[in-house]
Amino acid sequence: MTKRFFKRTDFALILAAAGILIMSLIIIGSATHINTPSEERYWYVQRQGIFALVNIAIAAFLMNFDYKILQGYGNKLYIFNIIILLAVMIFGHSALGAQRWIMIGPISIQPSEFSKLIIIVSLATMLNDKVGKINNLHDFLPIALYVGVPFLLVLKQPDLGTSLVFMAIFFGMIFVSGINLKLLGGIFAAGIASMPILWHFLKDYQKMRIMVFMDPNVDPLGSGYHIIQSKIAIGSGMLFGKGLFHGTQSQLNFLPENHTDFIFAVVGEELGFVGVAFLLLLYLVVLWRGCCIARDASDMFGRLLAVGITSMLAFHVLVNVGMTMGIMPVTGIPLPLMSYGVSALTTNIMAIAILLNIQQRKQKLLF
């Protein structure tokens, strides 16, 4: 049993994810050590490391259960998802102009992070019975409404970044479920055509972020400051970087959110092109293995889960890396397994665990 279990374990995925986690702890330590009191110098690293170990232990335990069990809880998880998102609106803690967190003792939980994984499981449950049957708007609209409710609740917080992640998950999963391609093309065309209308529903700071994306100098000391400092940090790293704990933009606190949303810029400044290339290679391995696991899944439910998770991770990497380089608008989307944050870390480790679970059960295990 043990031999067959390890034979089907995706060690490439495990090693790539572990490599990202190790880099994360090193970079978080470098980014935060100079801006915290000496007695708490490595508090962020210790906290992230402890929660990483706890989540890995939980993920290892959950590997003993067949992922197909999740299909029976899809609808219950969806209802739970709606409840916790409504709870954020009523009891949530506000910070940085948004109400996205619930305080549980000393721990700040962001339900919208867990909501991504929940929507993958619940949508996979729904789509499992609709494979090859999404041929017109009548078939499509109930699915869109199903995702639309949590999408709007997250958008209300406001959290445009996570809402967009929902869309990436949604379109990735319905594509694999065999939606009529003409219908899908028409939906995309309608979405593009409606952008001038959607512009009027954006909040002022969201509009400014898009304007700053086009030209950061529109507001260089305000909304454009993050992008300008991030591009300076990445560019100054050149080939081999300035070295750990020696990045001027991050160490002197010119770069905002340097251990969370803009941690990629710290990698660029301190480890240079070589460090950035290595990190992106690790992400490429994770995404490649996610695609392979989806392809080889033993059932459609597993394939939908794998595609949803891979779509989520790919969108996070694309948008986060893009925004730090100035080729994507700033949306506050964390870099998977890299950015500091308990909720995002838990979601991503559980997502990797589900991929490993699907891989191990691509054929029936004989015990």
Short mmCIF file of C-alpha atoms in Angstrom, two decimals:
data_model
loop_
_atom_site.label_atom_id
_atom_site.label_comp_id
_atom_site.label_asym_id
_atom_site.label_seq_id
_atom_site.Cartn_x
_atom_site.Cartn_y
_atom_site.Cartn_z
CA MET A 1 0.00 0.00 0.00
CA THR A 2 2.71 2.49 1.01
CA LYS A 3 4.78 1.74 -2.10
CA ARG A 4 1.85 2.36 -4.42
CA PHE A 5 0.85 5.46 -2.47
CA PHE A 6 4.28 7.05 -2.91
CA LYS A 7 4.51 5.89 -6.53
CA ARG A 8 1.45 7.99 -7.36
CA THR A 9 2.52 10.99 -5.28
CA ASP A 10 3.34 13.99 -7.45
CA PHE A 11 6.74 14.90 -6.03
CA ALA A 12 7.34 17.54 -8.71
CA LEU A 13 4.30 19.45 -7.45
CA ILE A 14 5.31 18.96 -3.80
CA LEU A 15 8.89 20.12 -4.36
CA ALA A 16 7.82 23.16 -6.41
CA ALA A 17 5.25 24.23 -3.79
CA ALA A 18 7.78 23.62 -0.97
CA GLY A 19 10.36 25.68 -2.84
CA ILE A 20 7.94 28.60 -3.10
CA LEU A 21 7.10 28.34 0.62
CA ILE A 22 10.78 28.37 1.59
CA MET A 23 11.44 31.39 -0.63
CA SER A 24 8.41 33.05 0.92
CA LEU A 25 9.74 32.73 4.47
CA ILE A 26 13.16 34.03 3.43
CA ILE A 27 11.76 37.04 1.55
CA ILE A 28 9.18 37.87 4.25
CA GLY A 29 12.02 37.84 6.79
CA SER A 30 14.09 40.16 4.63
CA ALA A 31 11.19 42.51 3.88
CA THR A 32 10.02 42.92 7.48
CA HIS A 33 13.06 42.60 9.75
CA ILE A 34 14.09 46.25 9.63
CA ASN A 35 10.59 47.70 10.11
CA THR A 36 9.66 45.82 13.28
CA PRO A 37 10.94 46.14 16.87
CA SER A 38 14.01 44.02 17.64
CA GLU A 39 12.09 41.69 19.98
CA GLU A 40 9.55 41.03 17.19
CA ARG A 41 12.00 41.13 14.29
CA TYR A 42 11.01 37.77 12.86
CA TRP A 43 7.40 37.72 14.07
CA TYR A 44 5.98 37.63 10.53
CA VAL A 45 8.27 34.77 9.51
CA GLN A 46 7.49 32.75 12.64
CA ARG A 47 3.75 33.25 12.27
CA GLN A 48 3.76 32.37 8.57
CA GLY A 49 5.98 29.36 9.22
CA ILE A 50 3.83 28.04 12.07
CA PHE A 51 0.64 28.32 10.06
CA ALA A 52 2.35 26.73 7.06
CA LEU A 53 3.34 23.70 9.17
CA VAL A 54 -0.14 23.45 10.69
CA ASN A 55 -1.79 23.60 7.27
CA ILE A 56 0.64 21.07 5.80
CA ALA A 57 -0.17 18.68 8.67
CA ILE A 58 -3.90 19.13 8.08
CA ALA A 59 -3.43 18.67 4.33
CA ALA A 60 -1.44 15.45 4.90
CA PHE A 61 -4.26 14.15 7.11
CA LEU A 62 -6.88 15.01 4.51
CA MET A 63 -4.93 13.06 1.89
CA ASN A 64 -6.32 9.90 3.52
CA PHE A 65 -9.79 10.78 2.27
CA ASP A 66 -10.96 10.39 -1.31
CA TYR A 67 -11.61 13.80 -2.91
CA LYS A 68 -14.87 12.41 -4.35
CA ILE A 69 -16.35 12.81 -0.85
CA LEU A 70 -16.37 16.56 -1.50
CA GLN A 71 -19.00 16.11 -4.20
CA GLY A 72 -21.56 15.19 -1.58
CA TYR A 73 -20.93 18.45 0.27
CA GLY A 74 -20.93 20.82 -2.71
CA ASN A 75 -24.35 22.37 -2.08
CA LYS A 76 -23.83 22.56 1.69
CA LEU A 77 -20.50 24.30 1.15
CA TYR A 78 -22.15 26.77 -1.21
CA ILE A 79 -24.73 27.72 1.44
CA PHE A 80 -21.98 28.00 4.07
CA ASN A 81 -20.06 30.23 1.66
CA ILE A 82 -22.99 32.62 1.30
CA ILE A 83 -23.47 32.72 5.08
CA ILE A 84 -19.85 33.62 5.87
CA LEU A 85 -19.78 36.29 3.14
CA LEU A 86 -22.96 37.82 4.57
CA ALA A 87 -21.39 37.62 8.05
CA VAL A 88 -18.48 39.74 6.78
CA MET A 89 -20.93 42.45 5.70
CA ILE A 90 -22.58 42.45 9.14
CA PHE A 91 -19.78 41.67 11.60
CA GLY A 92 -16.69 42.22 9.50
CA HIS A 93 -13.61 44.19 10.53
CA SER A 94 -12.72 47.15 8.31
CA ALA A 95 -9.18 48.06 7.25
CA LEU A 96 -7.73 50.08 4.37
CA GLY A 97 -11.20 51.17 3.30
CA ALA A 98 -12.61 47.66 2.93
CA GLN A 99 -14.65 45.34 5.14
CA ARG A 100 -13.16 41.92 4.37
CA TRP A 101 -12.05 40.39 7.67
CA ILE A 102 -13.55 38.62 10.68
CA MET A 103 -11.58 38.67 13.92
CA ILE A 104 -11.34 35.35 15.77
CA GLY A 105 -9.28 36.16 18.85
CA PRO A 106 -5.89 37.46 17.70
CA ILE A 107 -6.33 35.96 14.22
CA SER A 108 -7.76 37.96 11.33
CA ILE A 109 -9.63 35.70 8.87
CA GLN A 110 -10.50 36.76 5.33
CA PRO A 111 -13.49 34.61 4.27
CA SER A 112 -13.26 35.69 0.62
CA GLU A 113 -9.96 33.76 0.39
CA PHE A 114 -11.63 30.52 1.54
CA SER A 115 -14.55 31.37 -0.71
CA LYS A 116 -12.39 30.75 -3.80
CA LEU A 117 -11.79 27.13 -2.88
CA ILE A 118 -15.38 26.62 -1.77
CA ILE A 119 -16.72 27.95 -5.08
CA ILE A 120 -14.42 25.55 -6.95
CA VAL A 121 -15.83 22.56 -5.05
CA SER A 122 -19.47 23.67 -5.27
CA LEU A 123 -19.24 24.67 -8.96
CA ALA A 124 -17.55 21.36 -9.81
CA THR A 125 -20.46 19.59 -8.11
CA MET A 126 -22.96 21.58 -10.18
CA LEU A 127 -21.13 21.26 -13.51
CA ASN A 128 -20.52 17.54 -13.11
CA ASP A 129 -24.11 16.91 -14.24
CA LYS A 130 -24.01 19.51 -17.01
CA VAL A 131 -20.97 18.40 -18.99
CA GLY A 132 -21.63 18.88 -22.69
CA LYS A 133 -25.05 20.39 -21.98
CA ILE A 134 -24.25 24.14 -21.94
CA ASN A 135 -25.36 25.09 -25.44
CA ASN A 136 -27.40 28.27 -25.05
CA LEU A 137 -28.18 31.12 -22.67
CA HIS A 138 -30.93 29.08 -21.03
CA ASP A 139 -28.32 26.53 -19.97
CA PHE A 140 -25.70 29.15 -19.11
CA LEU A 141 -27.65 31.65 -17.01
CA PRO A 142 -28.37 29.38 -13.97
CA ILE A 143 -24.64 28.61 -13.72
CA ALA A 144 -23.75 32.29 -14.04
CA LEU A 145 -26.28 33.15 -11.32
CA TYR A 146 -24.84 30.42 -9.09
CA VAL A 147 -21.41 32.06 -9.21
CA GLY A 148 -22.85 35.57 -9.46
CA VAL A 149 -24.24 35.63 -5.91
CA PRO A 150 -20.90 35.12 -4.08
CA PHE A 151 -19.23 37.25 -6.76
CA LEU A 152 -21.45 40.23 -5.90
CA LEU A 153 -21.09 39.68 -2.14
CA VAL A 154 -17.29 39.82 -2.46
CA LEU A 155 -17.48 42.80 -4.83
CA LYS A 156 -19.57 44.61 -2.20
CA GLN A 157 -16.79 44.39 0.45
CA PRO A 158 -15.25 45.84 -1.88
CA ASP A 159 -12.75 43.29 -3.18
CA LEU A 160 -12.52 43.60 -6.96
CA GLY A 161 -9.40 41.41 -7.12
CA THR A 162 -11.03 38.35 -5.55
CA SER A 163 -14.16 38.92 -7.64
CA LEU A 164 -12.02 38.71 -10.77
CA VAL A 165 -10.50 35.47 -9.47
CA PHE A 166 -14.04 34.07 -9.32
CA MET A 167 -14.43 34.93 -12.99
CA ALA A 168 -11.16 33.19 -13.90
CA ILE A 169 -12.30 30.07 -12.02
CA PHE A 170 -15.74 30.23 -13.59
CA PHE A 171 -14.62 30.50 -17.20
CA GLY A 172 -11.87 27.91 -16.78
CA MET A 173 -14.31 25.36 -15.41
CA ILE A 174 -17.16 25.97 -17.85
CA PHE A 175 -14.70 25.73 -20.75
CA VAL A 176 -13.65 22.25 -19.60
CA SER A 177 -17.28 21.28 -19.03
CA GLY A 178 -17.84 21.55 -22.79
CA ILE A 179 -19.65 24.85 -23.21
CA ASN A 180 -20.61 25.71 -26.79
CA LEU A 181 -17.66 27.75 -28.08
CA LYS A 182 -19.89 30.12 -30.07
CA LEU A 183 -21.84 30.83 -26.90
CA LEU A 184 -18.60 31.40 -24.97
CA GLY A 185 -17.33 33.76 -27.68
CA GLY A 186 -20.60 35.69 -27.57
CA ILE A 187 -20.34 36.03 -23.78
CA PHE A 188 -16.81 37.42 -24.03
CA ALA A 189 -17.89 39.84 -26.78
CA ALA A 190 -20.81 41.03 -24.65
CA GLY A 191 -18.48 41.49 -21.68
CA ILE A 192 -16.06 43.61 -23.68
CA ALA A 193 -18.91 45.67 -25.15
CA SER A 194 -20.31 46.35 -21.65
CA MET A 195 -17.04 47.69 -20.22
CA PRO A 196 -17.95 51.38 -20.80
CA ILE A 197 -21.15 50.78 -18.83
CA LEU A 198 -19.37 48.87 -16.04
CA TRP A 199 -16.94 51.79 -15.69
CA HIS A 200 -19.70 53.89 -14.12
CA PHE A 201 -20.25 51.27 -11.40
CA LEU A 202 -16.62 51.31 -10.25
CA LYS A 203 -15.64 53.22 -7.14
CA ASP A 204 -13.42 56.28 -7.53
CA TYR A 205 -10.30 54.52 -6.22
CA GLN A 206 -10.88 51.64 -8.64
CA LYS A 207 -11.16 54.05 -11.56
CA MET A 208 -7.96 55.74 -10.41
CA ARG A 209 -6.13 52.40 -10.34
CA ILE A 210 -7.04 51.80 -13.96
CA MET A 211 -5.97 55.33 -14.92
CA VAL A 212 -2.71 54.85 -13.03
CA PHE A 213 -2.17 51.56 -14.84
CA MET A 214 -2.26 53.50 -18.11
CA ASP A 215 0.04 56.22 -16.72
CA PRO A 216 1.44 55.98 -13.15
CA ASN A 217 2.48 59.64 -13.29
CA VAL A 218 -1.17 60.69 -13.20
CA ASP A 219 -0.91 60.38 -9.40
CA PRO A 220 2.77 59.65 -8.58
CA LEU A 221 2.45 60.30 -4.83
CA GLY A 222 -0.93 58.61 -4.46
CA SER A 223 -2.37 55.70 -6.42
CA GLY A 224 0.62 55.55 -8.75
CA TYR A 225 3.18 55.39 -5.93
CA HIS A 226 2.98 51.60 -5.51
CA ILE A 227 3.62 50.87 -9.17
CA ILE A 228 6.44 53.40 -9.52
CA GLN A 229 8.30 52.10 -6.46
CA SER A 230 7.72 48.49 -7.48
CA LYS A 231 9.16 49.05 -10.96
CA ILE A 232 12.16 50.86 -9.46
CA ALA A 233 12.74 47.95 -7.07
CA ILE A 234 12.53 45.25 -9.77
CA GLY A 235 14.65 47.22 -12.24
CA SER A 236 17.36 48.03 -9.69
CA GLY A 237 17.86 44.32 -8.93
CA MET A 238 19.33 43.76 -12.39
CA LEU A 239 20.81 40.26 -12.95
CA PHE A 240 21.78 38.98 -9.48
CA GLY A 241 20.03 41.49 -7.19
CA LYS A 242 21.32 43.57 -4.30
CA GLY A 243 21.34 40.63 -1.91
CA LEU A 244 19.02 39.57 0.89
CA PHE A 245 18.40 42.29 3.50
CA HIS A 246 20.07 44.85 1.19
CA GLY A 247 17.22 46.03 -1.03
CA THR A 248 16.97 49.79 -0.60
CA GLN A 249 13.36 50.13 -1.79
CA SER A 250 12.08 47.43 0.56
CA GLN A 251 14.47 47.91 3.50
CA LEU A 252 13.97 51.69 3.62
CA ASN A 253 10.19 51.24 3.35
CA PHE A 254 9.78 53.00 0.01
CA LEU A 255 7.94 49.94 -1.31
CA PRO A 256 4.48 49.62 0.33
CA GLU A 257 3.03 46.21 1.25
CA ASN A 258 6.43 44.65 0.61
CA HIS A 259 5.63 41.40 2.45
CA THR A 260 2.12 40.96 1.04
CA ASP A 261 0.89 42.19 -2.35
CA PHE A 262 4.26 43.48 -3.58
CA ILE A 263 6.51 40.68 -2.35
CA PHE A 264 7.48 39.85 -5.95
CA ALA A 265 9.15 43.27 -6.21
CA VAL A 266 11.31 42.38 -3.19
CA VAL A 267 12.39 39.18 -4.96
CA GLY A 268 13.29 41.23 -8.04
CA GLU A 269 15.28 43.80 -6.07
CA GLU A 270 17.17 41.46 -3.74
CA LEU A 271 17.59 38.35 -5.90
CA GLY A 272 17.52 39.97 -9.32
CA PHE A 273 16.52 38.40 -12.63
CA VAL A 274 17.98 35.05 -11.55
CA GLY A 275 15.81 34.91 -8.43
CA VAL A 276 12.70 36.03 -10.32
CA ALA A 277 13.29 33.46 -13.07
CA PHE A 278 13.72 30.69 -10.51
CA LEU A 279 10.50 31.66 -8.71
CA LEU A 280 8.54 31.80 -11.97
CA LEU A 281 9.97 28.40 -12.92
CA LEU A 282 8.58 26.97 -9.68
CA TYR A 283 5.17 28.45 -10.49
CA LEU A 284 5.39 27.04 -14.00
CA VAL A 285 5.96 23.56 -12.55
CA VAL A 286 2.95 23.95 -10.22
CA LEU A 287 0.69 25.07 -13.08
CA TRP A 288 2.04 22.40 -15.45
CA ARG A 289 1.38 19.67 -12.89
CA GLY A 290 -2.09 21.10 -12.27
CA CYS A 291 -2.87 20.80 -16.00
CA CYS A 292 -1.49 17.26 -16.12
CA ILE A 293 -3.51 16.22 -13.08
CA ALA A 294 -6.66 17.66 -14.68
CA ARG A 295 -5.92 15.76 -17.89
CA ASP A 296 -5.35 12.45 -16.11
CA ALA A 297 -8.14 12.68 -13.51
CA SER A 298 -10.20 9.51 -13.17
CA ASP A 299 -13.54 11.34 -13.30
CA MET A 300 -15.05 14.62 -14.47
CA PHE A 301 -15.51 15.93 -10.94
CA GLY A 302 -11.79 15.56 -10.29
CA ARG A 303 -10.98 17.18 -13.62
CA LEU A 304 -13.21 20.16 -12.85
CA LEU A 305 -11.62 20.55 -9.40
CA ALA A 306 -8.11 20.48 -10.87
CA VAL A 307 -8.99 22.98 -13.60
CA GLY A 308 -10.64 25.33 -11.10
CA ILE A 309 -7.60 25.24 -8.80
CA THR A 310 -5.13 25.66 -11.66
CA SER A 311 -7.16 28.56 -13.09
CA MET A 312 -7.18 30.23 -9.66
CA LEU A 313 -3.42 29.87 -9.16
CA ALA A 314 -2.60 30.93 -12.73
CA PHE A 315 -4.74 34.06 -12.47
CA HIS A 316 -3.14 34.99 -9.14
CA VAL A 317 0.38 34.64 -10.51
CA LEU A 318 -0.42 36.46 -13.76
CA VAL A 319 -2.13 39.43 -12.11
CA ASN A 320 0.20 39.78 -9.10
CA VAL A 321 3.40 39.59 -11.14
CA GLY A 322 1.85 41.80 -13.80
CA MET A 323 0.81 44.53 -11.37
CA THR A 324 4.25 44.68 -9.73
CA MET A 325 5.77 45.18 -13.18
CA GLY A 326 3.21 47.76 -14.24
CA ILE A 327 1.56 45.66 -16.95
CA MET A 328 -1.60 44.93 -14.92
CA PRO A 329 -3.75 47.24 -12.75
CA VAL A 330 -3.17 47.08 -8.98
CA THR A 331 -5.88 44.80 -7.57
CA GLY A 332 -4.49 43.57 -4.24
CA ILE A 333 -4.28 39.92 -5.31
CA PRO A 334 -1.62 38.04 -3.27
CA LEU A 335 1.08 35.88 -4.83
CA PRO A 336 0.20 32.22 -4.05
CA LEU A 337 2.29 30.62 -1.29
CA MET A 338 4.55 33.71 -1.26
CA SER A 339 2.60 36.66 0.11
CA TYR A 340 2.18 36.92 3.87
CA GLY A 341 -1.33 36.10 5.07
CA VAL A 342 -2.92 33.24 6.98
CA SER A 343 -6.15 32.98 4.97
CA ALA A 344 -4.45 32.98 1.57
CA LEU A 345 -1.78 30.55 2.77
CA THR A 346 -4.40 28.11 4.08
CA THR A 347 -6.42 28.30 0.86
CA ASN A 348 -3.39 27.67 -1.35
CA ILE A 349 -2.02 24.76 0.69
CA MET A 350 -5.46 23.11 0.73
CA ALA A 351 -5.70 23.66 -3.03
CA ILE A 352 -2.35 21.93 -3.58
CA ALA A 353 -3.50 19.09 -1.30
CA ILE A 354 -6.62 18.56 -3.41
CA LEU A 355 -4.48 18.41 -6.57
CA LEU A 356 -2.27 15.77 -4.93
CA ASN A 357 -5.37 13.86 -3.83
CA ILE A 358 -6.71 13.79 -7.39
CA GLN A 359 -3.32 12.66 -8.71
CA GLN A 360 -3.11 9.76 -6.25
CA ARG A 361 -6.55 8.54 -7.23
CA LYS A 362 -6.31 8.90 -11.00
CA GLN A 363 -6.64 5.12 -10.93
CA LYS A 364 -8.30 3.09 -8.22
CA LEU A 365 -5.86 2.37 -5.43
CA LEU A 366 -5.59 -1.28 -4.40
CA PHE A 367 -5.04 -1.76 -0.67
#
